[in-house]
Coordinates of C-alpha atoms in Angstrom, one line a residue:
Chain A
X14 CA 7.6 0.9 -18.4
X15 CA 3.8 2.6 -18.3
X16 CA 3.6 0.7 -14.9
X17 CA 6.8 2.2 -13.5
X18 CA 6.0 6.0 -14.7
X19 CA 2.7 6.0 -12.9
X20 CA 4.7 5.1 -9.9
X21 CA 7.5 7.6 -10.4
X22 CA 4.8 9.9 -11.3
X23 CA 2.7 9.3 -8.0
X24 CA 6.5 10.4 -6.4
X25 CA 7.0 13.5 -8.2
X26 CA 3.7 14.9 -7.4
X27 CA 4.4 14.2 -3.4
X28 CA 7.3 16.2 -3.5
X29 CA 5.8 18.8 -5.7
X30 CA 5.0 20.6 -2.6
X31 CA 8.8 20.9 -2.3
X32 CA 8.9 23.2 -4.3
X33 CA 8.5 26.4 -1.9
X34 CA 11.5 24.8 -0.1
X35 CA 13.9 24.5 -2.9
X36 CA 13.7 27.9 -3.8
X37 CA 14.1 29.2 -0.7
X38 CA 17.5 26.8 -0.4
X39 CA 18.4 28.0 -3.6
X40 CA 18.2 32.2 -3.1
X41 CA 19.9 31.2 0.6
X42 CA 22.8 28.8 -1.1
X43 CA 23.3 32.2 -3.5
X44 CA 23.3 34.6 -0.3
X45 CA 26.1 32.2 1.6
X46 CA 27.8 31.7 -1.8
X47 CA 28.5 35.7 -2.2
X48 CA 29.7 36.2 1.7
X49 CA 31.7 33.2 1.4
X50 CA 33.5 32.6 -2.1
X51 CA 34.8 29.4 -0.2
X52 CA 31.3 27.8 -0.4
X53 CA 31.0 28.3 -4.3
X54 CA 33.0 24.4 -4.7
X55 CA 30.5 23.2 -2.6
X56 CA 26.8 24.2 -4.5
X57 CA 27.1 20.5 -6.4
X58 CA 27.8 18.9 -3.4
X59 CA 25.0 20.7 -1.4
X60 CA 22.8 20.7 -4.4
X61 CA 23.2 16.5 -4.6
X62 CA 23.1 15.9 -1.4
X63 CA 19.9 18.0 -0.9
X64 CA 18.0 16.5 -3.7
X65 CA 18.8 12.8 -2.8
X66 CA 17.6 13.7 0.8
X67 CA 14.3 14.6 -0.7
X68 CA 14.2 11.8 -3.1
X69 CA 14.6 9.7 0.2
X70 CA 11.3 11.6 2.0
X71 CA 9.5 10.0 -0.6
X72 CA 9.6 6.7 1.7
X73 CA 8.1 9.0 4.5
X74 CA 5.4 10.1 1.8
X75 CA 4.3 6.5 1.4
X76 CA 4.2 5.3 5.3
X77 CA 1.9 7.9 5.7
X78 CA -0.6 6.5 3.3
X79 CA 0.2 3.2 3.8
X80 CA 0.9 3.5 0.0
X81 CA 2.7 0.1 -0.3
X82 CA 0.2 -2.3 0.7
X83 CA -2.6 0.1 -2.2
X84 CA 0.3 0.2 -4.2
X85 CA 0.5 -3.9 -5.1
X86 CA -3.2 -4.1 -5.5
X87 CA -2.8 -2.3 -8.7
X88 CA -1.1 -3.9 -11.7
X89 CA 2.8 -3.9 -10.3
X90 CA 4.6 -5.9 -8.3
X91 CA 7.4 -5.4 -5.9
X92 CA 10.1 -5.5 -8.1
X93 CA 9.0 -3.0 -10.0
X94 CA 8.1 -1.4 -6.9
X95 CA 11.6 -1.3 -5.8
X96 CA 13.0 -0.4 -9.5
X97 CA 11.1 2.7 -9.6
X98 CA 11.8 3.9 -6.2
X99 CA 15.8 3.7 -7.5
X100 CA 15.0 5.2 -10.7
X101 CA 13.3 8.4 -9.0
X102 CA 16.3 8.7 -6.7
X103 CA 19.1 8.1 -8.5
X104 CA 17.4 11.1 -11.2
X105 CA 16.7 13.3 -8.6
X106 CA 20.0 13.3 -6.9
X107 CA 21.8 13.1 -10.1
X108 CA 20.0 16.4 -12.2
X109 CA 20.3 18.0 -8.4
X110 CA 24.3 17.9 -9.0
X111 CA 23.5 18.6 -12.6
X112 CA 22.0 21.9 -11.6
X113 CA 24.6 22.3 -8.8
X114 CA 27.6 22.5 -11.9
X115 CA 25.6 24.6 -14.0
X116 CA 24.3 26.9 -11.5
X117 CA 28.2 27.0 -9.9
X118 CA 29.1 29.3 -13.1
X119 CA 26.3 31.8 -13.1
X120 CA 26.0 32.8 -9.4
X121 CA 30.5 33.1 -10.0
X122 CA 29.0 35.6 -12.7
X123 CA 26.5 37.1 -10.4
X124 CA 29.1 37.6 -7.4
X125 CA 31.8 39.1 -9.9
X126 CA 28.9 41.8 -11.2
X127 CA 28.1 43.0 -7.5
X128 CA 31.6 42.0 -6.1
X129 CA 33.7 43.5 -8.7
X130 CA 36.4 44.1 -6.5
X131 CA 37.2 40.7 -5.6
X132 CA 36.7 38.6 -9.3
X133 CA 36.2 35.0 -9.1
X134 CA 36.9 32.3 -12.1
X135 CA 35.2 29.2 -12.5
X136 CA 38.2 26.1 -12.0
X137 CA 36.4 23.5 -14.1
X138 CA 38.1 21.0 -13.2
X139 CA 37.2 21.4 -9.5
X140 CA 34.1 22.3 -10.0
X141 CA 33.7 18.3 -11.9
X142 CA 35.7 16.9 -9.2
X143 CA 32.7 18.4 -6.6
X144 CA 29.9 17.1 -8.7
X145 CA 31.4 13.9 -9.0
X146 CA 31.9 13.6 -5.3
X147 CA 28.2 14.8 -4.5
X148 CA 26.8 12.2 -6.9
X149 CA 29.1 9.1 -4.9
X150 CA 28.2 10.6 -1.7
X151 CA 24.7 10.8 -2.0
X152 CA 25.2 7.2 -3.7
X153 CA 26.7 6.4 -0.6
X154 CA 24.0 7.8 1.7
X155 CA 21.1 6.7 -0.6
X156 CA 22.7 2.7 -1.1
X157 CA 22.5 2.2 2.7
X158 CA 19.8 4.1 3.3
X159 CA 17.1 2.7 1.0
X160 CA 17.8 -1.2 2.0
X161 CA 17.1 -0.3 5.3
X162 CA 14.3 1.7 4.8
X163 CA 12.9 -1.7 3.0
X164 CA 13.9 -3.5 6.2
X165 CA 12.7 -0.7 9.2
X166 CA 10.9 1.7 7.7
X167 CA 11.8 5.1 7.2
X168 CA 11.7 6.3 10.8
X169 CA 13.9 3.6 12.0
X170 CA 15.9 2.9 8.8
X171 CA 17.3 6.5 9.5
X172 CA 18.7 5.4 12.6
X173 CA 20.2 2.5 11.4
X174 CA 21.5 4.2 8.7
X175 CA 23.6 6.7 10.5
X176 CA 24.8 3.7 12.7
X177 CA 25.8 1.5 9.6
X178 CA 27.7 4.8 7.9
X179 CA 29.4 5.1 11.3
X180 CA 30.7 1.5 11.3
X181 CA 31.7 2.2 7.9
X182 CA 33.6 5.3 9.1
X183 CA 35.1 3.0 11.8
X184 CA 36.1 0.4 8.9
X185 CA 37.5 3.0 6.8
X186 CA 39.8 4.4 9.6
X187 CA 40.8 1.4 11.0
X188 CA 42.0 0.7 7.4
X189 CA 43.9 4.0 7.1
X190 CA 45.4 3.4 10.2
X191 CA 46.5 0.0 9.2
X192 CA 47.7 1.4 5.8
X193 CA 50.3 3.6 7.6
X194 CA 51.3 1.1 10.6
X195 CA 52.1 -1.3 8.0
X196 CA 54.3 1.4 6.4
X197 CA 52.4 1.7 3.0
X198 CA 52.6 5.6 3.3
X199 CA 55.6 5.6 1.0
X200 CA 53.4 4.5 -1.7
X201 CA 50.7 7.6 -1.2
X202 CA 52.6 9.2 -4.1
X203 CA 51.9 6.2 -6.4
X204 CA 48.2 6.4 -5.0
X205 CA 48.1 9.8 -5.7
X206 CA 48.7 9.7 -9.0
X207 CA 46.9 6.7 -10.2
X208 CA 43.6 8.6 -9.2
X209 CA 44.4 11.3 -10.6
X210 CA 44.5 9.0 -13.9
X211 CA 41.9 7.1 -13.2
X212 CA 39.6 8.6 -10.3
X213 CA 36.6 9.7 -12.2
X214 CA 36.2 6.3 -13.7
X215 CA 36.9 4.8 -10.3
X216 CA 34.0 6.9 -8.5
X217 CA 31.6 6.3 -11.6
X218 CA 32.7 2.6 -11.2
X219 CA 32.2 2.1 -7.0
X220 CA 28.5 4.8 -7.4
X221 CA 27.4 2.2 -10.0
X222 CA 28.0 -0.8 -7.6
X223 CA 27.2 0.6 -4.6
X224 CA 23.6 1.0 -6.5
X225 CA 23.7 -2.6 -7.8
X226 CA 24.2 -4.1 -4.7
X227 CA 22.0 -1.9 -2.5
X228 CA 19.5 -2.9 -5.5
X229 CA 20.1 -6.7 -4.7
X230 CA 20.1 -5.9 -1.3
X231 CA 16.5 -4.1 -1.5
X232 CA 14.8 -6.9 -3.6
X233 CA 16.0 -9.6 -1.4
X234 CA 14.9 -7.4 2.2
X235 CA 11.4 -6.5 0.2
X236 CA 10.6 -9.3 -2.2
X237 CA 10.6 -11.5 1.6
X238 CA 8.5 -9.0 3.5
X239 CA 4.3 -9.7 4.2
Chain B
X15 CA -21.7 -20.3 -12.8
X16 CA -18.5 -19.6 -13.1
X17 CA -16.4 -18.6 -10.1
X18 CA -14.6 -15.4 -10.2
X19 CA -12.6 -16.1 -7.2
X20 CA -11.6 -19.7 -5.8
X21 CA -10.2 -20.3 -2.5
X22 CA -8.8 -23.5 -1.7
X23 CA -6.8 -24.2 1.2
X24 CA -5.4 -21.3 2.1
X25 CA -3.0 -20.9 5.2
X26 CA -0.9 -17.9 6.6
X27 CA 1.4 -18.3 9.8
X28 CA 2.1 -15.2 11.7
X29 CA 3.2 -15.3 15.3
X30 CA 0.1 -15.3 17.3
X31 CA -2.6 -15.8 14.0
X32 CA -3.2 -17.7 11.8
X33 CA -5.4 -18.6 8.9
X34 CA -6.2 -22.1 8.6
X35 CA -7.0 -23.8 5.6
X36 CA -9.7 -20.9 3.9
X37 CA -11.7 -21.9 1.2
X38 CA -14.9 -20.2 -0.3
X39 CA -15.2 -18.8 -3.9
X40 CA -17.7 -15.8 -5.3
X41 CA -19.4 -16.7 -7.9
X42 CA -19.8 -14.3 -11.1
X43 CA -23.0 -12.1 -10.8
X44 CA -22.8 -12.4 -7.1
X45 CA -21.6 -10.3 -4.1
X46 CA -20.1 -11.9 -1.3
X47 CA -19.6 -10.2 2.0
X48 CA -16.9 -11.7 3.9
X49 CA -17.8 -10.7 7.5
X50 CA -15.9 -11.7 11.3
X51 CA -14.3 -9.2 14.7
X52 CA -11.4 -6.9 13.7
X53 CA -8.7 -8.9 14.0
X54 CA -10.3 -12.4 12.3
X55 CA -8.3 -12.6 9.6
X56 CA -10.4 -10.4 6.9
X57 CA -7.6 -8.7 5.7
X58 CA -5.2 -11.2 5.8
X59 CA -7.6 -13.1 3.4
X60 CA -7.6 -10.4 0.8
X61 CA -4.0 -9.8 0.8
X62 CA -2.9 -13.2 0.5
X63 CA -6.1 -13.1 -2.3
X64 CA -4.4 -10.3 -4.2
X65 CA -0.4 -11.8 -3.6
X66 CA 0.5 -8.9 -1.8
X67 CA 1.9 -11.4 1.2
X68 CA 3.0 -15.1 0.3
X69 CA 0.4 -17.5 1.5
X70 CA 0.0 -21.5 1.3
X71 CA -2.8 -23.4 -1.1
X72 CA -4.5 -22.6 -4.6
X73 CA -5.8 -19.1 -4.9
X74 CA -7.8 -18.7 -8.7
X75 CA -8.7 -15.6 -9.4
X76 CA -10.8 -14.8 -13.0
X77 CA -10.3 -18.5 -13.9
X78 CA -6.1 -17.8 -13.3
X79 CA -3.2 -18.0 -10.7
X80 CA -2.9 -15.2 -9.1
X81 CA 0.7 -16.1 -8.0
X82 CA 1.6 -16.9 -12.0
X83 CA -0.6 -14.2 -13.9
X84 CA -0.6 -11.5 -10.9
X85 CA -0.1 -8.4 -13.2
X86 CA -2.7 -9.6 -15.9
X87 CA -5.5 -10.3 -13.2
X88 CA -5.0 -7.0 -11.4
X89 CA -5.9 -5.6 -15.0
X90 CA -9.6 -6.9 -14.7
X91 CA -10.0 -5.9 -10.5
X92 CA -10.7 -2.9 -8.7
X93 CA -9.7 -3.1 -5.0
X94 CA -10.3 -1.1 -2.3
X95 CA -8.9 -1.2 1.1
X96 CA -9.8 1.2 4.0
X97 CA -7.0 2.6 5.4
X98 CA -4.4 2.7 2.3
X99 CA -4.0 4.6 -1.0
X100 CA -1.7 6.1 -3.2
X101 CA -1.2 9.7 -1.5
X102 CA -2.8 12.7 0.6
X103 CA -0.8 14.5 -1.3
X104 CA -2.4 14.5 -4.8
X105 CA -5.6 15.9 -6.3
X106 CA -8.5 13.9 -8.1
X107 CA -6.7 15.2 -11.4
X108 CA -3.4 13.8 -10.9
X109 CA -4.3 10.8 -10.2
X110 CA -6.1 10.5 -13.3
X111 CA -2.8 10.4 -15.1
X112 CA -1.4 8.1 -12.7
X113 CA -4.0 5.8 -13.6
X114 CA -3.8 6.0 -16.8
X115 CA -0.7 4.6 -16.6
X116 CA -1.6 1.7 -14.7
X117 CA -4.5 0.9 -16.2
X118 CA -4.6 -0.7 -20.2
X119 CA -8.3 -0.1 -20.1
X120 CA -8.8 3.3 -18.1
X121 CA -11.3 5.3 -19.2
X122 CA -11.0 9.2 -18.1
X123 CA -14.5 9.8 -19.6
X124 CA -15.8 7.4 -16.6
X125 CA -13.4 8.7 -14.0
X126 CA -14.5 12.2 -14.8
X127 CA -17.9 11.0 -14.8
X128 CA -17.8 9.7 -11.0
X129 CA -16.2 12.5 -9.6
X130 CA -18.6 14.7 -11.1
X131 CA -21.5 12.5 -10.0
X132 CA -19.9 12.0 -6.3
X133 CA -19.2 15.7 -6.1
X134 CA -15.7 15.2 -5.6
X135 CA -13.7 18.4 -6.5
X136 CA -10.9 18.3 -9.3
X137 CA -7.9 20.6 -7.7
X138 CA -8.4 19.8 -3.8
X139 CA -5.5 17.5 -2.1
X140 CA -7.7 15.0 -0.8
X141 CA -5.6 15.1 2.4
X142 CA -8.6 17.8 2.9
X143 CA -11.4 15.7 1.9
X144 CA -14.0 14.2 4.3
X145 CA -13.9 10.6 5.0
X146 CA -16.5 9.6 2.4
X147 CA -15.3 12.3 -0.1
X148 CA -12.2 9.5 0.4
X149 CA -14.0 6.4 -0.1
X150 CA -15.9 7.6 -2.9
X151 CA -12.5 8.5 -4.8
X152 CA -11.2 5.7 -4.1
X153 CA -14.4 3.4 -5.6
X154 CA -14.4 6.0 -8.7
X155 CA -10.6 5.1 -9.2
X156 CA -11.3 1.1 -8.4
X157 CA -14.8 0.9 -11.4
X158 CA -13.1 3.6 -13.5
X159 CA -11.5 0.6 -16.0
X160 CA -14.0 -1.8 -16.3
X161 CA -12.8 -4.1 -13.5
X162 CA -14.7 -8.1 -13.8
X163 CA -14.4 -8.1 -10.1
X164 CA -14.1 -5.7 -6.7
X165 CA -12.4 -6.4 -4.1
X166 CA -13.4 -4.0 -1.4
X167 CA -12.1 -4.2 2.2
X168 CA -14.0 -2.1 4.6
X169 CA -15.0 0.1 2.5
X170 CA -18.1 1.5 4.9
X171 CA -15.9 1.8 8.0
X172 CA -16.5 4.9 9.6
X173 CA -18.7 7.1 7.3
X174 CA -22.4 8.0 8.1
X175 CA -25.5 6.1 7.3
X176 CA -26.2 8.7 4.3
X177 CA -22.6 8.0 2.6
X178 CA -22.9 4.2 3.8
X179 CA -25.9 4.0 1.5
X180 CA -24.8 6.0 -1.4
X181 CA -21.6 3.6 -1.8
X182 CA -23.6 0.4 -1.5
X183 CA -26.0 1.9 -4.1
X184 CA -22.8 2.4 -6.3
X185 CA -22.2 -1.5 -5.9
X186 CA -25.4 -2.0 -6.5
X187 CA -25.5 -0.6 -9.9
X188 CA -22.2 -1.9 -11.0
X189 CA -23.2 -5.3 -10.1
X190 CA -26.3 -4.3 -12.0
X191 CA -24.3 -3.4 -15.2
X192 CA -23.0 -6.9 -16.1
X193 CA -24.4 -10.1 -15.3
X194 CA -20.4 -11.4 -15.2
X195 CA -18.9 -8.8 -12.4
X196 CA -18.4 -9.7 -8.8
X197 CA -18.0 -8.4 -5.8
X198 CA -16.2 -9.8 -2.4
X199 CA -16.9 -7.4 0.5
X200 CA -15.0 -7.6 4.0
X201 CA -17.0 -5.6 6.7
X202 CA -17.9 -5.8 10.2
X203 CA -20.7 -3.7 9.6
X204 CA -23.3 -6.6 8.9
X205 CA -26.1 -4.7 8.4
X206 CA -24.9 -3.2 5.2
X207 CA -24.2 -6.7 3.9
X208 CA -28.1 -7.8 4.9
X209 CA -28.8 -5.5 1.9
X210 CA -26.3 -6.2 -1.0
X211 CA -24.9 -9.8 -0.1
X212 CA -25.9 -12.8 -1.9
X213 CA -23.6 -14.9 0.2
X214 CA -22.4 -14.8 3.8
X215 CA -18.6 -16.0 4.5
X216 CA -17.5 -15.5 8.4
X217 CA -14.3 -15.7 9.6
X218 CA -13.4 -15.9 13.0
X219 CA -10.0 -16.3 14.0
X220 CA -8.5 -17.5 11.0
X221 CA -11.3 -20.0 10.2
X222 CA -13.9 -20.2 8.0
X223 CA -16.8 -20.7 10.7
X224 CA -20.5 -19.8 7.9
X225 CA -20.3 -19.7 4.4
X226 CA -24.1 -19.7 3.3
X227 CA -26.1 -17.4 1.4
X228 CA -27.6 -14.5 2.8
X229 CA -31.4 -15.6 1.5
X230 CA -31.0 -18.9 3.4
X231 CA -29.7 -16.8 6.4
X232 CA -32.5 -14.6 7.0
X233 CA -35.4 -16.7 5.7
X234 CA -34.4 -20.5 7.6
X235 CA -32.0 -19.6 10.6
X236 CA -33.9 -18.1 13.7
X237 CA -33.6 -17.5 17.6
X238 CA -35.2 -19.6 19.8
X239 CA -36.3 -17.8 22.9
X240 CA -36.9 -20.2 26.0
X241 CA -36.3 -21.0 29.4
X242 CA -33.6 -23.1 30.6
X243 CA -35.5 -26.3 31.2
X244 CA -37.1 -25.8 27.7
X245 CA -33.2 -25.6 26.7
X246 CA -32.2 -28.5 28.3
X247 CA -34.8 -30.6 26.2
X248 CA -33.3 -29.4 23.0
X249 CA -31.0 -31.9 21.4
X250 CA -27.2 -30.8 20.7
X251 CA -27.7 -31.5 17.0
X252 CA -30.5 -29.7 16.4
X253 CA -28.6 -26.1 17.2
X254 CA -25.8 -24.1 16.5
X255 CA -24.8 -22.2 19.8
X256 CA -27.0 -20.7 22.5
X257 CA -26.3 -17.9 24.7
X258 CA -27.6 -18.2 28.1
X259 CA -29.0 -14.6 29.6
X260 CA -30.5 -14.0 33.3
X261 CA -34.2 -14.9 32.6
X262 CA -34.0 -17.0 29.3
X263 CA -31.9 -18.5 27.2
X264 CA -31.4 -17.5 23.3
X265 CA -30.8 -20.7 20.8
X266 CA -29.3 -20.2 16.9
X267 CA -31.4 -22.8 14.9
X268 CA -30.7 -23.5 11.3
X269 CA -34.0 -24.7 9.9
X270 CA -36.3 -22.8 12.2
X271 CA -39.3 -24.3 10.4
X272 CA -37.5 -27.9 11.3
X273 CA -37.3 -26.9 14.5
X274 CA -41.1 -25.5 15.3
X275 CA -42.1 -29.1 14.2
X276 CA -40.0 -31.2 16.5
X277 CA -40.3 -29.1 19.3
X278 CA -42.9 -27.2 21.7
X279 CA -41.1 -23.5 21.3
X280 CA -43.0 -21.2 19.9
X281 CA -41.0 -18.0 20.5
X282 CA -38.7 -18.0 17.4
X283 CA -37.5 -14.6 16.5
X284 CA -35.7 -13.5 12.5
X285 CA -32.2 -13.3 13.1
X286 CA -30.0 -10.3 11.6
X287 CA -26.5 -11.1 10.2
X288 CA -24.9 -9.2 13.3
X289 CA -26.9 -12.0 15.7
X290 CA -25.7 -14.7 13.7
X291 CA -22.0 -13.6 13.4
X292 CA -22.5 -13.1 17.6
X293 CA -23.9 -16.8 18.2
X294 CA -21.3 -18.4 16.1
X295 CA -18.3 -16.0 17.9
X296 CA -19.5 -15.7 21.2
X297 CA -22.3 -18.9 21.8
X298 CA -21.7 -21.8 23.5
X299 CA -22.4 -25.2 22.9
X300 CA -23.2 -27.8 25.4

């Protein structure tokens, strides 16, 4: 594990000199979130989205230096190369929502003391159902992403990134479409209601998967790679 | 002696290079410079030393496999490549504790020693260091846990004659420490090697062309200076490579005291490691 902290560690430091930038997000996400009370489900989504993305820079961080070839001189090898890199991640973009949810209440409290007019209340619930949906979508994002940063690099693993969600966004639709042509739309109901039931444990189930395999993925594209 | 690194074999396939069949070894107490053009396979050689890309044949490293014991080895080495480290982004301080979790034996006492003695500051992103401000961090980080062996690729590339000379003297003195350590240095500045290297290993595309030691080099080899017919009487056995110029031709002898006795020559000049590496790369044979 001492192997793996150093190269979490080595991480953290690089985006250390985020930490101008996150402020500023955060006193801008505040100023949008009191114009616009709309905006206030969305701080855990922004919030986990955000973080992931910076997680992901951490790639760029280590092209520049040609990190990866120093990196497996010392004692480490790729798979523990690859284990950390998910580790630091999947942290980052998870206490990102975590913040997002807490911070949700307290600029709600902030707003209602300078807009009391116009009181807002926190809907829990929501508010859960937001966090939830930042942490699979950044899971999403960050599952494609880092396999194909392994196999382009981060420059050109972007780009094939945004085409792979877009095929996936093709898939998806296609399905939908599907779904209703085949008359299935009488069962949305029934759909409805089972993920009401059993949608959190659903997303938690497909985020951990979609990590998994992405994980499999990565060791296979890297473990290959001179 | 014991050899602290033992190549055998060694081959690497990449679409237009290759290496083909490497073998040399360092011997404890000894530095080795490994020597040939950018592009010769240098590199290549140390990676597929240190496992970092898959490679063909037996590669022994402190007496072990470095494909089986890879994390233990890299325990006992200090490496250094030229143009690749952890981060721009971090000061001399940080990485201490970054080390430190690498490395079972670090020892922070030493690290702070060398970047006292090397004048490096402590809260400076070395993303504004000099070039040899850099290499010298990165030596301090590669001795700073008692490594058995260096591994140093390049590490004089680019910095001034000054820095050049402090960093081999650092070499010098850890070789100096312990009988046991050793040292295999890739550079295509030979001159550097002339001073420091007990052995001479040249590469040239992806073969092992020289592997002698540096001693033998500069005291038996020599340049024969003579004119063509004078060339023409020399037998092809009895040189390496010539290279003909406009009013003379220029021969690579092994023995040169060999040589003075079976033929009439008497011009016979001290090569340098840079005229050797040239003969064997760019002479001809007839």
């Amino acid at each position: 594990m001492s192997v793996k902290k150093g190269l979490i560690k080595k991480d953290l430091y690089n985006l250390s000199s985020y930490k101008t930038s996150l402020i500023i997000v955060f006193i801008c996400m505040c100023i949008l979130g009191t114009s616009n009370s709309t905006m206030m489900n969305y701080i855990p989504i922004i919030m986990a989205t955000m973080s992931g993305m910076i997680a992901l820079s951490t790639f760029s961080y280590d092209e520049i230096a040609k990190s990866n070839t120093y990196v497996l001189t010392l004692p480490t090898n790729k798979k523990e190369v690859i284990i950390s890199k998910y580790i630091l991640v999947i942290s980052i973009s998870l206490v990102g929502a975590i913040i997002g949810f807490l911070i949700t209440p307290i600029i709600i409290q902030v707003m209602n003391a300078i807009k009391q007019e116009n009181l807002l209340s926190v809907d829990w619930n929501d508010l859960l159902i937001t966090t939830l949906g930042g942490i699979f979508g950044i899971a999403l994002i960050e599952s494609i992403q880092i396999p194909s940063i392994y196999k382009w690099g981060p420059e050109k693993g972007r780009i094939q990134m945004f085409i792979l969600i877009f095929i996936l966004i093709l898939i998806i639709a296609g399905a939908a479409y599907l779904f209703i042509q085949a008359g299935f739309s009488e069962y949305l109901n029934a759909i409805e209601t089972f993920l009401q039931s059993f949608g959190i444990p659903l997303l938690l189930i497909v985020t951990i998967t979609l990590y998994y395999i992405s994980y499999k993925v990565s060791c296979r594209i890297y473990l290959k790679q001179d | 002696m014991k050899n602290s690194i033992e190549i055998k074999n060694v081959s690497k396939k990449y679409p237009g290079f290759a290496l083909k069949n490497i073998n040399f070894c360092v011997p404890e107490g000894t530095i080795v410079g490994l020597i040939g053009e950018n592009g010769a396979g240098k590199t290549t050689t140390i990676k597929a030393l240190l496992n970092i890309i898959s490679s063909l044949g037996d590669i022994q490293v402190l007496g072990k496999n470095i494909r089986k014991h890879e994390k233990e080895i890299k325990q006992d080495i200090g490496v250094v490549l030229d143009n690749s480290f952890l981060s721009e982004y971090l000061t001399t301080k940080k990485l201490n504790t970054i080390m430190k979790d690498f490395y079972n034996n670090w020892d922070e006492k030493k690290y702070m020693y060398y970047i006292k003695e090397f004048q490096l500051p402590e809260n400076q992103l070395i993303k504004e260091f000099s070039s040899g401000m850099k290499m010298k961090l990165k030596i301090a980080i590669a001795i700073s846990h008692h490594p058995k062996l260096l591994i140093l690729d390049e590490p004089t590339s680019g910095l001034d004659p000054i820095v050049r000379n402090e960093i081999l003297e650092i070499f010098r003195k850890y070789i100096e420490e312990d009988e046991t350590r050793a040292i295999l240095i890739s550079s295509h500045i030979t001159s550097d090697l002339e001073h420091i290297s007990d052995y001479i290993v040249l590469i040239d595309k992806g073969e092992i062309k020289l592997d002698k030691a540096t001693t033998e080099l500069l005291e038996n080899y020599g340049i024969v200076k003579c004119s063509k017919e004078d060339f023409e009487k020399i037998k092809i056995e009895d040189y390496i490579s010539y290279r003909a110029g406009k009013y003379q031709y220029e021969v690579l002898v092994a023995d040169k005291y060999e040589f003075r006795r079976k033929y009439d020559i008497s011009v016979i000049d001290r090569p340098t490691i840079e005229d050797i590496m040239l003969f064997y790369i760019k002479g001809g044979k007839a």
